[in-house]
Coordinates of C-alpha atoms in Angstrom, one line a residue:
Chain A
X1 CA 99.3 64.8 141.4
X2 CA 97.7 67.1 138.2
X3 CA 100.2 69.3 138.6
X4 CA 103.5 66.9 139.0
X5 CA 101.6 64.9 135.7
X6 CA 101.3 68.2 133.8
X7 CA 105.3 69.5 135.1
X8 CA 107.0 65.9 133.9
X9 CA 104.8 65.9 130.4
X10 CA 105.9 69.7 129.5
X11 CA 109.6 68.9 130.5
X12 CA 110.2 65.3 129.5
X13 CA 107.6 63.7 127.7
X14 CA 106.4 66.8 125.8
X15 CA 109.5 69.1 125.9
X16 CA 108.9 72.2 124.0
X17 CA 111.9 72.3 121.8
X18 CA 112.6 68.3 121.0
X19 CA 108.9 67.4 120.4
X20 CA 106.9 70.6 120.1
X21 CA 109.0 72.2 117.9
X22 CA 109.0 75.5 119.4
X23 CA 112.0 77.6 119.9
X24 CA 114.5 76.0 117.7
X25 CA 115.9 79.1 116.5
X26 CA 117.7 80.2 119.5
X27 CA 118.3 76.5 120.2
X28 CA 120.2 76.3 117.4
X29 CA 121.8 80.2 117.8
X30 CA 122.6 80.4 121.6
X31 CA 123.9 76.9 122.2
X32 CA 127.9 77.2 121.5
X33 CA 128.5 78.9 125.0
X34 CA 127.8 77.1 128.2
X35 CA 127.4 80.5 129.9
X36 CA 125.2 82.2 127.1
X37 CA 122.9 79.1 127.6
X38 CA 122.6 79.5 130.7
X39 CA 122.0 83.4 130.9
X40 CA 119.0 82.5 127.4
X41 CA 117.4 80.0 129.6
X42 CA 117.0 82.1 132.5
X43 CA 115.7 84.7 130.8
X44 CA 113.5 82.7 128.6
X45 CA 111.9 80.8 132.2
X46 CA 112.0 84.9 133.6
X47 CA 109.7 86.4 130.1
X48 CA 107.3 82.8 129.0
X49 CA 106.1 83.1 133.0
X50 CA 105.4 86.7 132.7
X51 CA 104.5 86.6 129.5
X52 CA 102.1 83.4 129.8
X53 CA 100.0 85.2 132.8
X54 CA 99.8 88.3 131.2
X55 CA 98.6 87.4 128.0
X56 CA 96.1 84.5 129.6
X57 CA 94.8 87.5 132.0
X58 CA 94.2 89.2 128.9
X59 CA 92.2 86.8 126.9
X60 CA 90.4 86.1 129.9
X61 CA 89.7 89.6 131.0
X62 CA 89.8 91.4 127.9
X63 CA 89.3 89.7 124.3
X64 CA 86.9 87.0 126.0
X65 CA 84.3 89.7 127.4
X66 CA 84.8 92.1 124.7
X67 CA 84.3 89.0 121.9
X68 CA 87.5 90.1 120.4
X69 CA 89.0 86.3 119.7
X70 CA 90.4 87.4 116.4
X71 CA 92.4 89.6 117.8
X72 CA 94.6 87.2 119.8
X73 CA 97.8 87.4 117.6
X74 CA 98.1 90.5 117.3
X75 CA 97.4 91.9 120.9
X76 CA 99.7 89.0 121.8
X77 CA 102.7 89.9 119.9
X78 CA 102.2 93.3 120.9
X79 CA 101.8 92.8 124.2
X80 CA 105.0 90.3 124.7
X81 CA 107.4 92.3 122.6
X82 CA 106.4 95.6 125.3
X83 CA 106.7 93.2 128.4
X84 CA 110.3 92.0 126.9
X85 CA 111.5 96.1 126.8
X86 CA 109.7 97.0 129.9
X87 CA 111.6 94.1 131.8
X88 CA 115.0 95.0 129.9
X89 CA 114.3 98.4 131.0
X90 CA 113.4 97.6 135.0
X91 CA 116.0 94.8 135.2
X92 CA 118.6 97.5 133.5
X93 CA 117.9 100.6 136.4
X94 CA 116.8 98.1 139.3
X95 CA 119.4 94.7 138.8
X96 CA 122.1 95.6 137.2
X97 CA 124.1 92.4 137.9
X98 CA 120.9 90.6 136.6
X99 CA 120.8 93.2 133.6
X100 CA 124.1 92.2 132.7
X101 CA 123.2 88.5 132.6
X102 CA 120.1 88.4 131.0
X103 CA 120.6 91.5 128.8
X104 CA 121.8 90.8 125.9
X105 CA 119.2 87.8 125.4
X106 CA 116.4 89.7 126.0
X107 CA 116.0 91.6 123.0
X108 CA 115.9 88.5 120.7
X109 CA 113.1 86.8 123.1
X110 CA 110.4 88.6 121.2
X111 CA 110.7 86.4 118.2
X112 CA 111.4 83.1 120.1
X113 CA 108.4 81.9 119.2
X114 CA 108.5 79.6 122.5
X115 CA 106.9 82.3 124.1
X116 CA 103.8 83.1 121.4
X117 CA 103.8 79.4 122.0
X118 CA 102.8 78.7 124.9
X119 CA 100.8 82.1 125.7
X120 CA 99.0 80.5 122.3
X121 CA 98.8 76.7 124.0
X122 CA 97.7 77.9 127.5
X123 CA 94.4 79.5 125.8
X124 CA 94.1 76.4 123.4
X125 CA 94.2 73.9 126.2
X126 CA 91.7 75.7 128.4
X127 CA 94.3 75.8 131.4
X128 CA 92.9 77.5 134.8
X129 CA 94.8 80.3 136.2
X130 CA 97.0 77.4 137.8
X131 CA 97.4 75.2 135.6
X132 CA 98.5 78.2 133.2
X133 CA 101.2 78.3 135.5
X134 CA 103.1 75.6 136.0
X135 CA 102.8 74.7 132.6
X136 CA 104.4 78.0 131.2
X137 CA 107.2 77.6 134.4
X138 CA 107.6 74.0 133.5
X139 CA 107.3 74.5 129.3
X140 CA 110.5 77.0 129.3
X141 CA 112.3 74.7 132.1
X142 CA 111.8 72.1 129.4
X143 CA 113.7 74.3 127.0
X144 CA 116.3 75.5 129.0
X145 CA 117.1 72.0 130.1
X146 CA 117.3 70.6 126.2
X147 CA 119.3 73.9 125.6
X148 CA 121.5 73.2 128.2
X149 CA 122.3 69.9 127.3
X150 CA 122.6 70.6 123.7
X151 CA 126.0 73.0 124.7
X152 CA 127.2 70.7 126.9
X153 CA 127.3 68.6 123.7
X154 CA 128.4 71.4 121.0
X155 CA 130.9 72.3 123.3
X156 CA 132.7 68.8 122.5
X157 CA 132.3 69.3 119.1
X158 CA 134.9 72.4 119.1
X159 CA 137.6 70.1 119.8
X160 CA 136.6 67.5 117.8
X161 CA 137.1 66.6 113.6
X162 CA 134.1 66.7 112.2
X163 CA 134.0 66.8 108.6
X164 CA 133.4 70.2 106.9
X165 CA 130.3 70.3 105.2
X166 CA 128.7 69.0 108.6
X167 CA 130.1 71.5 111.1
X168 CA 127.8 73.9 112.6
X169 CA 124.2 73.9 112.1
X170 CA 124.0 70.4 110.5
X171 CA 125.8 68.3 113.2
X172 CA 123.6 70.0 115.7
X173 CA 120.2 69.4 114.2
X174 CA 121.0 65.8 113.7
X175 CA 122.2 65.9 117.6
X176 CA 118.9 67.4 118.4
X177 CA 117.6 64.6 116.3
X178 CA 119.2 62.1 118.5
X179 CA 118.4 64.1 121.4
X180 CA 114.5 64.2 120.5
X181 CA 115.1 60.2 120.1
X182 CA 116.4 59.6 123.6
X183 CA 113.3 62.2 125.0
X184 CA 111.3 59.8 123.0
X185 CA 111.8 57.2 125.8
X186 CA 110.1 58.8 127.9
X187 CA 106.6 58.4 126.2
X188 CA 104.2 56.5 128.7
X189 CA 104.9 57.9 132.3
X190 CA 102.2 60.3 132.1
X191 CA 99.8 57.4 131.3
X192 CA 101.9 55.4 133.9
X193 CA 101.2 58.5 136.7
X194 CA 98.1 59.0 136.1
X195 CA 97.6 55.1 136.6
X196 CA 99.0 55.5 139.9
X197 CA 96.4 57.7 140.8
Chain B
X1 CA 120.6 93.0 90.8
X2 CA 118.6 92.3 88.1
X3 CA 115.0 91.5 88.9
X4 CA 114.8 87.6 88.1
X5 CA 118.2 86.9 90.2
X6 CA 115.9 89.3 93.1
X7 CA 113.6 86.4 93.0
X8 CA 115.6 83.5 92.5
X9 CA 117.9 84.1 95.2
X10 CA 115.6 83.3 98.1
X11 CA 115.9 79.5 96.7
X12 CA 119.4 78.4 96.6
X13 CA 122.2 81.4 97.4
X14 CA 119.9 82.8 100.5
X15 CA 117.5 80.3 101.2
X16 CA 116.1 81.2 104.7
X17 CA 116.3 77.8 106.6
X18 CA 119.1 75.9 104.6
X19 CA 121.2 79.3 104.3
X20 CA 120.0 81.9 106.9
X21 CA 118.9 79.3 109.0
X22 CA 115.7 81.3 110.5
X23 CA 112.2 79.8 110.5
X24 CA 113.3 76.3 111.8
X25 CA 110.2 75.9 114.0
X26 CA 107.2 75.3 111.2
X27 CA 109.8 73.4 109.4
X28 CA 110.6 70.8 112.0
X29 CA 107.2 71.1 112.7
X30 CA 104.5 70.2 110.1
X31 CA 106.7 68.6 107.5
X32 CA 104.6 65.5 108.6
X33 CA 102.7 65.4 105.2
X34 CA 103.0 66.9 101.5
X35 CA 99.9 68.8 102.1
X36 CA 100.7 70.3 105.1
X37 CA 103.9 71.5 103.7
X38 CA 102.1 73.0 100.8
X39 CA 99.7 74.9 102.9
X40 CA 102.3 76.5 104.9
X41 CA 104.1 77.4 102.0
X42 CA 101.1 78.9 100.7
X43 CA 100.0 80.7 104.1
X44 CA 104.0 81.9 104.5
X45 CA 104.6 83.1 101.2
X46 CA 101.1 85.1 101.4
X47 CA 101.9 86.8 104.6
X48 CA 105.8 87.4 103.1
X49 CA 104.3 89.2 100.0
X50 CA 102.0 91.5 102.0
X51 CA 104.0 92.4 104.9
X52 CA 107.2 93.7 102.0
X53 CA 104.7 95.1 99.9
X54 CA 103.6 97.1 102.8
X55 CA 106.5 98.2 104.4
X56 CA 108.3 98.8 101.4
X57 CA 104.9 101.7 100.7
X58 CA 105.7 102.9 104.2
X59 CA 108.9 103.1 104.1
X60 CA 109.9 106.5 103.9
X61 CA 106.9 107.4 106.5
X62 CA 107.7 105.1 109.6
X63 CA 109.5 106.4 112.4
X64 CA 112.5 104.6 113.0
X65 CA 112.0 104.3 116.7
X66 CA 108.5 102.8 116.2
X67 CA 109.1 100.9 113.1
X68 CA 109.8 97.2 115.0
X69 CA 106.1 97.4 116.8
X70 CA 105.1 98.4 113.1
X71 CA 106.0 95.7 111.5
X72 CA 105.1 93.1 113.7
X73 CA 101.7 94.7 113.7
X74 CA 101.7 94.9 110.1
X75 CA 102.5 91.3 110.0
X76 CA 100.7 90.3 112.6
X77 CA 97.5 91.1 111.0
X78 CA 98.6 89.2 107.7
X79 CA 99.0 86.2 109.8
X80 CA 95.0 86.7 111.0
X81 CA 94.1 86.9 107.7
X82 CA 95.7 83.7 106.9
X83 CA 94.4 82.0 110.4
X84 CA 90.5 83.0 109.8
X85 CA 90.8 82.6 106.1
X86 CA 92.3 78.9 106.8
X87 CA 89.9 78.1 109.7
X88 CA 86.8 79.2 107.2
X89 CA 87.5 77.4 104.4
X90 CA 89.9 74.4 105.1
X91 CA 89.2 73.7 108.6
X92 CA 90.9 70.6 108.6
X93 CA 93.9 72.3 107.2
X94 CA 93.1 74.4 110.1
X95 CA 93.6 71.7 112.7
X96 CA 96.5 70.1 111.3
X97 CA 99.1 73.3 111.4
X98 CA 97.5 74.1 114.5
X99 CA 99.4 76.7 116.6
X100 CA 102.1 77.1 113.9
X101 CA 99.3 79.5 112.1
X102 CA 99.7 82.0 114.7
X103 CA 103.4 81.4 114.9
X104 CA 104.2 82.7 111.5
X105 CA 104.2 85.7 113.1
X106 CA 107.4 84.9 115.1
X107 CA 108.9 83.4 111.8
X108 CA 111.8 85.2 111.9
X109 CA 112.0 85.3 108.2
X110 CA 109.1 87.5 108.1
X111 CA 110.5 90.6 110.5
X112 CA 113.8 89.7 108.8
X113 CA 112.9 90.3 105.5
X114 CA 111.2 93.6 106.6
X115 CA 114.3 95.1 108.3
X116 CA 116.9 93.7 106.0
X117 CA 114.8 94.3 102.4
X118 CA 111.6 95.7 102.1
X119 CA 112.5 99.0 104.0
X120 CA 115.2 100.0 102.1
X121 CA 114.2 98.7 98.5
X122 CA 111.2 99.8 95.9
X123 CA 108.0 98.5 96.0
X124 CA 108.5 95.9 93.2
X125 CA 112.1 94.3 94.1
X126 CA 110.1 93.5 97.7
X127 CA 107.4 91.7 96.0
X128 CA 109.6 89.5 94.0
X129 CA 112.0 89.8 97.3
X130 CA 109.1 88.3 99.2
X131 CA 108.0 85.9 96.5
X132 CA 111.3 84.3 96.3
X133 CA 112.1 83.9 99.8
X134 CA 108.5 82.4 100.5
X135 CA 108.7 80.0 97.7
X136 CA 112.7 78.9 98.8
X137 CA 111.2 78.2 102.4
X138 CA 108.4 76.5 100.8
X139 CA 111.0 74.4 98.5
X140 CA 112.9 73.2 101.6
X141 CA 108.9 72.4 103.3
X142 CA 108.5 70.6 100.1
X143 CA 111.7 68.5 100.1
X144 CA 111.8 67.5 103.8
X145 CA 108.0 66.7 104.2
X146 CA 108.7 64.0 101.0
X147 CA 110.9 62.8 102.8
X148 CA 109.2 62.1 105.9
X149 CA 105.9 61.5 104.6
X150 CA 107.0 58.6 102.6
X151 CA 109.3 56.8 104.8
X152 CA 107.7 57.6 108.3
X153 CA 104.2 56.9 106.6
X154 CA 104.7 55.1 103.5
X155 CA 102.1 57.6 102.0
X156 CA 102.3 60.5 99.3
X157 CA 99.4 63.0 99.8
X158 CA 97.3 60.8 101.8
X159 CA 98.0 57.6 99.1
X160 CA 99.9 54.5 100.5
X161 CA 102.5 54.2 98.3
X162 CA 103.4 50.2 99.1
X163 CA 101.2 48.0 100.4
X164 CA 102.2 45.8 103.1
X165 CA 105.4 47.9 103.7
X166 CA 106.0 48.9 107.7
X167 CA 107.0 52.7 107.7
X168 CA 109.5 53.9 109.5
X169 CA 107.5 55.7 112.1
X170 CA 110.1 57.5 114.0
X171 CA 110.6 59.9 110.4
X172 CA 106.9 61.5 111.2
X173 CA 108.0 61.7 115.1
X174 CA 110.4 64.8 116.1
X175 CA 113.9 62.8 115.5
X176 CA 113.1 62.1 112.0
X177 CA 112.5 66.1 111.6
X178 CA 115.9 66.6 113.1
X179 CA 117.3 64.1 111.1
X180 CA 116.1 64.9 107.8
X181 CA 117.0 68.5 107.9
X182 CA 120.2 68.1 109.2
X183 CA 121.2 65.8 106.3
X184 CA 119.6 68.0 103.7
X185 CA 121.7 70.7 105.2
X186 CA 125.1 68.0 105.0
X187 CA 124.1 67.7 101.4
X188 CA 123.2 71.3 100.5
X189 CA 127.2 72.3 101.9
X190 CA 128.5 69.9 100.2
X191 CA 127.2 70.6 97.0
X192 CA 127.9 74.3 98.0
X193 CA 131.6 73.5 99.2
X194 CA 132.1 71.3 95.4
X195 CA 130.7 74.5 93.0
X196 CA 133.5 76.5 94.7
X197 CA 136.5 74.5 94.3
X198 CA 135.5 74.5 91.2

């Protein structure tokens, strides 16, 4: 029941993009394609899991022990822009079909700073190895699912009149806007869940 | 390009969110208050100045095939100056930006300043390089924290501005963000789109 609590605040209640904040910049970039939406959402799910265990094994195992705390953004940074070329490398000479999905995407991962995020959150929040988890799995669903919907809705706007100056980027931050208020609705079911308990 | 345009065109002509649009996430983020914005500025710019000063001393030296890992190291270690410094000395500043200290690392204003400015420029035009892009990111921090500090909180630096009034809370919530950018954005094209057809 933690867990299902924890999985419906990081997609719906707490999603990463419309109320964190994180990882608007390739919400904004990568949502006029339903196809490169998909393929960016994949791969962020694929790299924030990775990247979430590796870096919380590495605080735990490493910095924690060694009382090298400070270190954290650094060895982080480092350590998710490597994972992000060794995957583009394995996925490029062991999944080629896979490659050729997720390719492209990959490279820009490193500075979606969903995934600093929520290596950053796990440690903050004090998750167990668990717990760590699902809430990295659940965290980048949450942004894939906002990013999804968000192109389902830009891709209406391409055949529709929308006055100049508001094209692009401006019509879509206000949709996230509207977006983030209908998320908003869903305020309370954790409290609700955990009531049910 | 003369020095003083150098500077000035990280305001208006290139400014990072409005224009580039990179570095939306501290934007949307803790433009809750006027103080908030202005220690993000501060931090941003900071971390922006150092990181071109110091690749633009390096540049002839870096390897080209390690200079990405570079940079964000370089940078990186900027931002944990920022994030001790911060945590020392204004700890309640501290808690309010929260994770977006570590984040400016993945501002991508930051790494794209590096690779599109300071390592091809002299030492000076990526200070002022880095000066004026911090302070237009800061200006647009500036403008849409007003914004939402007085109407989703009817306060200005902490101070209740009318007394009695009911703010519009949903401005300090995420939609407000959303909202507020968007629109300055609307007005910024339009004012853009009128100086042309000029």
């Amino acid at each position: 029941m933690e867990y299902v609590v924890l999985v419906i605040t990081a997609i719906l209640i707490k999603n990463i993009l419309l109320a964190e904040y994180l990882g608007n910049c390739p919400f904004i970039g990568t949502s006029k394609k339903m196809s490169t939406a998909i393929g960016m959402g994949m791969a962020v799910i694929f790299t924030i899991a990775l990247a979430g265990a590796l870096t919380w094994a590495i605080q735990k195992y490493a910095l924690n022990p060694l009382n090298l705390g400070y270190l954290q953004t650094i060895v982080f940074i480092l350590v998710i822009a490597a994972l992000v070329q060794l995957v583009e490398f394995f996925l490029k000479k062991s999944v080629p079909p896979l490659y050729k999905a997720l390719g492209i995407f990959l490279p820009l991962i490193t500075t979606n700073c969903a995934v600093l995020g929520i290596a950053v959150l796990n440690i903050r929040r004090d998750y167990n190895f668990l717990e760590m988890l699902v809430f990295s799995i659940a965290g980048s669903t949450g942004f894939s699912l906002a990013l999804i919907l968000m192109t389902g809705i830009r891709e209406r706007y391409e055949i529709t009149d929308i006055p100049r100056p508001l094209q692009g980027t401006a019509i879509s931050l206000i949709t996230a806007g509207l977006m983030a208020m209908a998320f908003l609705g869903f305020s309370g079911v954790d409290t609700a869940l955990k009531a049910l308990q | 390009m003369s020095y003083w345009k150098e500077f000035i065109k990280g305001v208006w002509e290139h400014n990072p969110q409005l224009v580039v649009g990179l570095g939306f996430c501290p934007t949307l983020a803790i433009t809750t208050s006027l103080s908030n914005a202005l220690w993000m500025t501060l931090s941003t710019a900071f971390v922006l100045v150092c990181s071109n000063v110091l690749i633009s001393l390096i540049r002839g030296i870096a390897h080209s095939h390690l200079r990405i890992p570079l940079y964000i190291t370089i940078i990186a270690t900027f931002v944990t100056i920022v994030d001790l410094s911060l945590n020392a000395y204004q700890p309640a500043v501290y808690r309010s930006l929260g994770i977006f200290i570590p984040l400016i690392v993945v501002n991508c204003i930051t790494l794209g300043r590096a690779e599109e400015f300071a390592q091809k420029n002299s030492v000076i035009r990526s200070l002022l390089d880095g000066a004026g892009m911090g302070l237009g990111f800061g200006l647009t921090l500036i403008v849409l924290s007003f914004f939402r500090e007085v109407l989703g909180a009817n306060q200005l630096f902490g101070y209740t501005l009318i007394r009695g009034m009911e703010p519009a809370a949903v401005m300090i919530l995420a939609p407000g963000a959303f909202f507020t950018l968007g629109l300055m954005l609307w007005a910024m094209n339009t004012i853009n789109s009128r100086r042309r057809s000029k």
